Short mmCIF file of C-alpha atoms and ligand atoms in Angstrom, two decimals:
data_model
loop_
_atom_site.label_atom_id
_atom_site.label_comp_id
_atom_site.label_asym_id
_atom_site.label_seq_id
_atom_site.Cartn_x
_atom_site.Cartn_y
_atom_site.Cartn_z
CA MET A 1298 26.69 44.07 0.17
CA ALA A 1299 23.07 45.17 0.70
CA ASP A 1300 20.99 43.28 3.25
CA LEU A 1301 18.27 41.18 1.73
CA ILE A 1302 14.76 41.82 3.07
CA ASP A 1303 13.39 38.31 3.10
CA GLY A 1304 9.70 38.64 2.27
CA GLU A 1305 9.15 34.87 2.39
CA SER A 1306 10.11 34.52 6.04
CA ILE A 1307 8.49 37.80 7.12
CA ALA A 1308 5.25 36.71 5.41
CA ALA A 1309 5.48 33.28 7.06
CA ARG A 1310 5.74 34.96 10.49
CA LEU A 1311 2.76 37.18 9.70
CA ARG A 1312 0.70 34.18 8.55
CA ALA A 1313 1.55 32.37 11.80
CA ARG A 1314 0.42 35.37 13.85
CA VAL A 1315 -2.79 35.67 11.84
CA LYS A 1316 -3.46 31.97 12.38
CA CYS A 1317 -3.15 32.40 16.18
CA GLU A 1318 -5.62 35.28 16.06
CA ALA A 1319 -8.02 33.38 13.80
CA THR A 1320 -7.92 30.42 16.18
CA GLU A 1321 -8.69 32.68 19.14
CA LEU A 1322 -11.63 34.25 17.30
CA ALA A 1323 -12.89 30.81 16.32
CA ALA A 1324 -12.71 29.67 19.95
CA ARG A 1325 -14.90 32.61 20.96
CA GLY A 1326 -17.48 32.10 18.22
CA THR A 1327 -16.87 31.55 14.53
CA PRO A 1328 -13.61 31.68 12.56
CA PRO A 1329 -13.04 34.73 10.36
CA GLY A 1330 -14.48 34.18 6.88
CA LEU A 1331 -13.16 35.43 3.54
CA ALA A 1332 -15.28 35.36 0.39
CA VAL A 1333 -13.41 35.44 -2.90
CA VAL A 1334 -15.33 36.23 -6.09
CA LEU A 1335 -13.94 35.31 -9.49
CA VAL A 1336 -15.74 36.22 -12.69
CA GLY A 1337 -14.58 34.48 -15.86
CA GLU A 1338 -11.70 32.20 -16.78
CA ASP A 1339 -8.61 34.45 -16.76
CA PRO A 1340 -5.76 31.96 -16.09
CA ALA A 1341 -3.65 34.32 -13.95
CA SER A 1342 -6.70 35.27 -11.85
CA GLN A 1343 -7.50 31.58 -11.34
CA VAL A 1344 -3.98 30.98 -10.00
CA TYR A 1345 -4.20 33.98 -7.64
CA VAL A 1346 -7.64 32.95 -6.38
CA ARG A 1347 -6.52 29.36 -5.76
CA SER A 1348 -3.56 30.46 -3.67
CA LYS A 1349 -5.65 33.01 -1.74
CA LEU A 1350 -8.21 30.33 -0.88
CA ARG A 1351 -5.52 27.83 0.12
CA ARG A 1352 -3.79 30.35 2.40
CA THR A 1353 -7.13 31.32 3.95
CA VAL A 1354 -7.84 27.75 5.00
CA GLU A 1355 -4.24 27.22 6.20
CA ALA A 1356 -4.68 30.30 8.41
CA GLY A 1357 -7.63 28.71 10.19
CA MET A 1358 -10.29 30.81 8.47
CA THR A 1359 -13.32 29.85 6.45
CA SER A 1360 -13.13 30.49 2.73
CA PHE A 1361 -16.17 31.05 0.54
CA GLU A 1362 -15.49 30.67 -3.15
CA HIS A 1363 -17.84 32.21 -5.70
CA ARG A 1364 -17.16 31.62 -9.38
CA LEU A 1365 -19.33 33.31 -11.99
CA PRO A 1366 -19.12 32.71 -15.73
CA THR A 1367 -17.69 35.42 -18.02
CA SER A 1368 -21.25 35.94 -19.23
CA ALA A 1369 -22.45 36.93 -15.72
CA SER A 1370 -24.14 40.32 -15.75
CA GLN A 1371 -23.24 43.29 -13.61
CA ASP A 1372 -26.54 42.78 -11.76
CA ASP A 1373 -25.67 39.14 -10.99
CA LEU A 1374 -22.43 40.31 -9.43
CA LEU A 1375 -24.05 43.17 -7.51
CA GLN A 1376 -26.67 40.78 -6.13
CA LEU A 1377 -23.96 38.36 -5.00
CA ILE A 1378 -22.11 41.19 -3.25
CA ALA A 1379 -25.33 42.28 -1.51
CA ARG A 1380 -25.75 38.71 -0.22
CA LEU A 1381 -22.13 38.59 0.99
CA ASN A 1382 -22.50 41.99 2.67
CA ALA A 1383 -25.48 40.61 4.61
CA ASP A 1384 -23.87 37.25 5.44
CA ASP A 1385 -22.62 37.32 9.02
CA ARG A 1386 -20.13 34.48 8.42
CA VAL A 1387 -18.30 36.65 5.88
CA ASP A 1388 -15.83 39.15 7.35
CA GLY A 1389 -13.97 39.95 4.15
CA ILE A 1390 -14.98 40.19 0.51
CA LEU A 1391 -12.49 40.18 -2.32
CA VAL A 1392 -13.48 40.58 -5.97
CA GLN A 1393 -10.61 39.38 -8.13
CA LEU A 1394 -9.63 41.98 -10.73
CA PRO A 1395 -9.66 42.48 -13.66
CA LEU A 1396 -13.38 41.99 -14.27
CA PRO A 1397 -14.72 41.33 -17.78
CA GLY A 1398 -15.11 44.51 -19.86
CA HIS A 1399 -18.91 44.66 -19.67
CA ILE A 1400 -18.79 45.06 -15.87
CA ASP A 1401 -18.05 48.43 -14.27
CA SER A 1402 -15.34 47.61 -11.70
CA ASP A 1403 -15.78 50.87 -9.80
CA LEU A 1404 -19.48 50.21 -9.33
CA VAL A 1405 -18.76 46.71 -8.05
CA LEU A 1406 -16.00 47.77 -5.65
CA ASP A 1407 -18.22 50.60 -4.34
CA ALA A 1408 -20.95 48.04 -3.54
CA ILE A 1409 -18.75 46.14 -1.05
CA ASP A 1410 -19.43 46.96 2.60
CA PRO A 1411 -16.38 49.10 3.58
CA LEU A 1412 -16.07 47.07 6.80
CA LYS A 1413 -15.59 43.92 4.68
CA ASP A 1414 -13.42 45.57 2.00
CA VAL A 1415 -10.22 43.60 2.69
CA ASP A 1416 -8.60 44.90 -0.50
CA GLY A 1417 -8.99 48.46 0.78
CA PHE A 1418 -10.24 49.75 -2.58
CA HIS A 1419 -13.61 51.14 -1.44
CA PRO A 1420 -13.73 54.99 -1.58
CA VAL A 1421 -14.47 55.07 2.17
CA ASN A 1422 -11.24 53.19 2.91
CA VAL A 1423 -9.29 55.24 0.34
CA GLY A 1424 -10.59 58.38 2.03
CA ARG A 1425 -9.76 57.11 5.51
CA LEU A 1426 -6.23 56.26 4.41
CA SER A 1427 -5.67 59.72 2.98
CA ALA A 1428 -7.19 61.35 6.08
CA GLY A 1429 -5.13 59.06 8.35
CA THR A 1430 -8.27 58.07 10.22
CA GLY A 1431 -8.28 54.27 9.99
CA GLY A 1432 -9.86 51.77 7.67
CA LEU A 1433 -8.61 48.80 5.72
CA ILE A 1434 -5.34 49.36 3.88
CA PRO A 1435 -4.64 47.83 0.44
CA CYS A 1436 -2.61 44.63 0.84
CA THR A 1437 0.50 45.33 -1.24
CA PRO A 1438 1.17 48.79 0.27
CA LEU A 1439 0.56 47.35 3.75
CA GLY A 1440 3.08 44.60 2.94
CA CYS A 1441 5.62 47.20 1.77
CA MET A 1442 5.31 49.03 5.09
CA MET A 1443 5.73 45.83 7.07
CA LEU A 1444 8.92 45.07 5.13
CA LEU A 1445 10.21 48.60 5.75
CA ASP A 1446 9.40 48.20 9.45
CA THR A 1447 11.90 45.33 9.65
CA VAL A 1448 14.81 47.61 8.70
CA ILE A 1449 13.78 51.16 9.71
CA ASP A 1450 13.07 52.22 13.30
CA ASP A 1451 12.30 55.86 12.77
CA PHE A 1452 10.75 57.06 9.52
CA ARG A 1453 10.40 60.69 10.55
CA GLY A 1454 12.10 63.09 8.17
CA LEU A 1455 13.40 60.42 5.81
CA LYS A 1456 13.12 61.17 2.10
CA ALA A 1457 10.90 58.62 0.38
CA VAL A 1458 10.48 58.35 -3.36
CA VAL A 1459 7.67 56.25 -4.84
CA ILE A 1460 7.81 55.31 -8.52
CA GLY A 1461 4.27 54.70 -9.83
CA LYS A 1462 1.00 56.40 -8.89
CA SER A 1463 -1.55 53.60 -9.26
CA ASN A 1464 -4.50 53.38 -6.90
CA ILE A 1465 -3.49 49.91 -5.77
CA VAL A 1466 0.20 50.50 -4.99
CA GLY A 1467 1.81 53.90 -5.65
CA LYS A 1468 -0.74 56.28 -4.13
CA PRO A 1469 -1.59 54.26 -1.00
CA VAL A 1470 2.07 53.50 -0.24
CA ALA A 1471 2.82 57.23 -0.57
CA MET A 1472 -0.01 57.99 1.91
CA LEU A 1473 1.37 55.45 4.38
CA LEU A 1474 4.88 56.91 4.14
CA LEU A 1475 3.46 60.39 4.61
CA GLU A 1476 1.58 59.18 7.69
CA ARG A 1477 4.96 58.12 9.11
CA GLU A 1478 6.20 61.66 8.46
CA CYS A 1479 8.54 60.88 5.61
CA THR A 1480 9.02 63.59 3.01
CA VAL A 1481 7.41 61.86 0.06
CA THR A 1482 7.86 62.38 -3.67
CA VAL A 1483 5.54 60.45 -5.98
CA THR A 1484 6.88 59.96 -9.50
CA HIS A 1485 5.37 58.46 -12.64
CA ILE A 1486 5.79 57.97 -16.36
CA ALA A 1487 5.78 61.73 -17.07
CA THR A 1488 8.25 62.63 -14.32
CA ARG A 1489 11.30 64.51 -15.57
CA ASN A 1490 14.81 63.69 -14.31
CA LEU A 1491 13.66 60.53 -12.53
CA PRO A 1492 17.21 59.25 -11.79
CA GLU A 1493 18.09 62.54 -10.11
CA ILE A 1494 14.97 62.44 -7.92
CA VAL A 1495 15.61 58.83 -6.98
CA ARG A 1496 19.19 59.66 -5.98
CA GLY A 1497 17.82 61.74 -3.10
CA ALA A 1498 15.82 58.85 -1.63
CA ASP A 1499 16.48 57.23 1.74
CA ILE A 1500 13.52 54.95 0.97
CA LEU A 1501 12.64 53.93 -2.58
CA VAL A 1502 9.44 52.05 -3.44
CA VAL A 1503 9.21 51.04 -7.08
CA ALA A 1504 5.88 49.98 -8.62
CA ALA A 1505 6.15 50.79 -12.31
CA GLY A 1506 5.87 47.43 -14.05
CA HIS A 1507 9.06 48.12 -16.06
CA ALA A 1508 11.75 45.44 -15.80
CA GLY A 1509 15.11 46.73 -14.54
CA LEU A 1510 14.00 50.40 -14.63
CA VAL A 1511 16.00 51.47 -11.57
CA ARG A 1512 19.73 51.21 -12.17
CA GLY A 1513 22.48 51.02 -9.58
CA ASP A 1514 23.70 54.59 -10.13
CA TRP A 1515 20.18 55.92 -9.37
CA VAL A 1516 20.32 54.64 -5.81
CA LYS A 1517 22.15 56.38 -3.01
CA PRO A 1518 24.46 54.28 -0.79
CA GLY A 1519 22.55 52.93 2.22
CA ALA A 1520 19.07 53.48 0.76
CA VAL A 1521 16.28 50.98 1.46
CA VAL A 1522 14.80 49.67 -1.79
CA ILE A 1523 11.40 47.97 -2.03
CA ASP A 1524 10.78 46.45 -5.46
CA VAL A 1525 7.07 45.82 -6.07
CA GLY A 1526 7.39 45.10 -9.79
CA ILE A 1527 6.51 41.72 -11.25
CA ASN A 1528 7.69 41.36 -14.84
CA ARG A 1529 7.72 38.09 -16.78
CA ILE A 1530 10.70 38.07 -19.13
CA VAL A 1531 12.26 35.58 -21.52
CA ASP A 1532 15.93 35.07 -20.74
CA GLY A 1533 17.44 32.84 -23.46
CA GLU A 1534 15.52 29.58 -23.17
CA LYS A 1535 14.11 30.42 -19.77
CA ARG A 1536 11.16 32.45 -18.61
CA ARG A 1537 11.64 34.20 -15.32
CA ILE A 1538 10.15 36.87 -13.12
CA VAL A 1539 12.13 40.02 -12.41
CA GLY A 1540 11.36 43.25 -10.59
CA ASP A 1541 11.56 46.89 -11.59
CA VAL A 1542 15.00 47.24 -9.99
CA ALA A 1543 18.29 46.04 -11.51
CA PHE A 1544 18.88 43.81 -8.50
CA ASP A 1545 22.50 42.90 -9.42
CA GLU A 1546 23.43 46.59 -9.25
CA MET A 1547 22.15 47.16 -5.70
CA ASP A 1548 25.24 46.10 -3.69
CA HIS A 1549 25.65 49.59 -2.24
CA ALA A 1550 22.02 49.88 -1.09
CA GLY A 1551 21.34 49.44 2.63
CA SER A 1552 18.60 46.84 2.16
CA VAL A 1553 16.73 45.54 -0.85
CA THR A 1554 13.82 43.19 -1.54
CA PRO A 1555 14.36 40.40 -4.06
CA VAL A 1556 11.89 39.50 -6.82
CA PRO A 1557 10.51 36.92 -6.39
CA GLY A 1558 10.50 36.52 -2.62
CA GLY A 1559 10.11 40.13 -1.49
CA VAL A 1560 6.82 42.01 -1.68
CA GLY A 1561 4.92 39.22 -3.47
CA PRO A 1562 4.51 36.85 -0.48
CA MET A 1563 3.48 39.78 1.73
CA THR A 1564 0.45 40.61 -0.40
CA ILE A 1565 -1.52 37.45 0.39
CA ALA A 1566 -0.32 37.45 4.02
CA CYS A 1567 -1.68 40.99 4.33
CA LEU A 1568 -4.99 39.89 2.84
CA LEU A 1569 -5.25 37.38 5.70
CA GLU A 1570 -4.18 40.06 8.17
CA ASN A 1571 -6.89 42.40 6.83
CA THR A 1572 -9.50 39.64 7.14
CA VAL A 1573 -8.68 39.05 10.81
CA ARG A 1574 -8.65 42.79 11.36
CA ALA A 1575 -12.06 43.15 9.68
CA ALA A 1576 -13.39 40.26 11.78
CA ARG A 1577 -12.15 41.84 15.03
CA ARG A 1578 -13.67 45.15 14.13
CA ARG A 1579 -17.02 43.68 13.10
CA ARG A 1580 -17.15 41.67 16.33
CA ALA A 1581 -16.00 44.64 18.41
CA GLU A 1582 -12.96 42.67 19.57
CA PRO A 1583 -9.93 44.75 20.59
CA MET A 1584 -7.02 44.91 18.14
CA VAL A 1585 -3.93 43.03 19.31
CA ALA A 1586 -0.78 44.80 20.55
CA GLY A 1587 1.68 45.39 17.74
CA ASP A 1588 -1.09 45.43 15.19
CA GLU A 1589 -1.65 49.12 15.68
CA ALA A 1590 2.00 49.91 14.97
CA VAL A 1591 1.77 48.07 11.67
CA HIS A 1592 -1.42 49.91 10.78
CA ALA A 1593 -0.10 53.23 12.11
CA GLY A 1594 -2.49 55.95 11.16
CA SER A 1595 -5.36 53.51 10.79
CA ALA A 1596 -6.83 53.31 14.27
P1 NAD B 2444 0.03 50.38 -13.06
O1 NAD B 2444 0.33 50.03 -14.50
O2 NAD B 2444 -1.37 50.61 -12.65
O3 NAD B 2444 0.86 51.67 -12.69
C1 NAD B 2444 2.20 51.82 -13.05
C2 NAD B 2444 2.68 53.18 -12.62
O4 NAD B 2444 4.07 53.27 -12.91
C3 NAD B 2444 1.99 54.33 -13.36
O5 NAD B 2444 1.67 55.34 -12.43
C4 NAD B 2444 3.04 54.83 -14.35
O6 NAD B 2444 2.97 56.23 -14.56
C5 NAD B 2444 4.35 54.44 -13.67
N1 NAD B 2444 5.41 54.10 -14.61
C6 NAD B 2444 5.36 53.16 -15.58
N2 NAD B 2444 6.54 53.14 -16.26
C7 NAD B 2444 7.30 54.10 -15.70
C8 NAD B 2444 8.60 54.57 -15.99
N3 NAD B 2444 9.32 54.09 -16.99
N4 NAD B 2444 9.08 55.58 -15.22
C9 NAD B 2444 8.35 56.11 -14.21
N5 NAD B 2444 7.12 55.68 -13.91
C10 NAD B 2444 6.59 54.70 -14.64
O7 NAD B 2444 0.73 49.23 -12.22
P2 NAD B 2444 0.47 48.71 -10.71
O8 NAD B 2444 -0.78 47.96 -10.68
O9 NAD B 2444 0.72 49.81 -9.74
O10 NAD B 2444 1.67 47.67 -10.61
C11 NAD B 2444 3.03 48.08 -10.76
C12 NAD B 2444 3.91 46.84 -10.73
O11 NAD B 2444 3.76 46.20 -9.48
C13 NAD B 2444 3.54 45.79 -11.79
O12 NAD B 2444 4.73 45.14 -12.21
C14 NAD B 2444 2.68 44.82 -11.02
O13 NAD B 2444 2.70 43.52 -11.57
C15 NAD B 2444 3.35 44.86 -9.67
N6 NAD B 2444 2.48 44.49 -8.56
C16 NAD B 2444 2.95 43.60 -7.67
C17 NAD B 2444 2.20 43.22 -6.60
C18 NAD B 2444 2.76 42.24 -5.62
O14 NAD B 2444 2.03 41.62 -4.89
N7 NAD B 2444 4.08 42.10 -5.55
C19 NAD B 2444 0.92 43.77 -6.39
C20 NAD B 2444 0.47 44.72 -7.30
C21 NAD B 2444 1.26 45.09 -8.38
#
């Protein structure tokens, strides 16, 4: 039977640690502040933003909520970001994606001060990640690495396969695995012989958005499987969320993350972690011990 990597409890521990750090920073001046910007009425985005704001406050930080109507112009949004960049109470800025079609997301993300870019999407942070020279790391890939750290001591030389090459999950997670000196293969929709490639993996990270894509006979005995996928399916009368991995077929894996309860809870916890990290850096406070291991390659 594969070990379950319990993202809920690992995320709860991370949130508790972040709260301690936020409290310390508050005692020395002001609490870390996270500004969340939502444009429009997308229901899923509203749910995400609500839970991000709630977790921010629970972690002892200040949250700044900025809601703009769908009709807001690109200039309105750029002006808001300029104000948040200049606001000393704000350590992190998150613009909830997707943005309405008339707004150029790249332009908006590029306008965020890289030191406050807690999503890690700014080209400066993307570049730093690929150069292994520090910066803020996107939350979901950071969460994947923290989960892997709970079951793997030494990454060097392990074969890692990543399914999916998106900028928010696949590519950054591949960079982080490479930084740990894994031998990394990044696969995608056009990859040939995917099952055969996956069979060579000691570590498998799946971020395809395809329910049940990875079958049991693709996975080598003992492999560590991180399932990033979130797929809403209808199962008879019920609606439920499943991952990209056929979870019931993973008995022979070494460890596996469930969906829900695996990577998902880590994403918001890592957003809080990035906010504290951004606050420390902006205030020239030293990073805490243990933090550097998590952010290996991101001094
Ligand atoms: P995306 O659509 O931007 O990218 C998907 C990638 O998977 C692409 O590179 C594509 O080539 C590849 N792919 C798709 N189908 C494939 C197939 N059949 N075989 C091989 N490769 C395939 O998606 P994304 O934003 O990277 O998200 C991927 C999944 O992760 C989604 O289900 C998303 O909801 C989920 N997600 C979860 C979290 C979380 O917090 N748990 C965060 C972000 C994304």
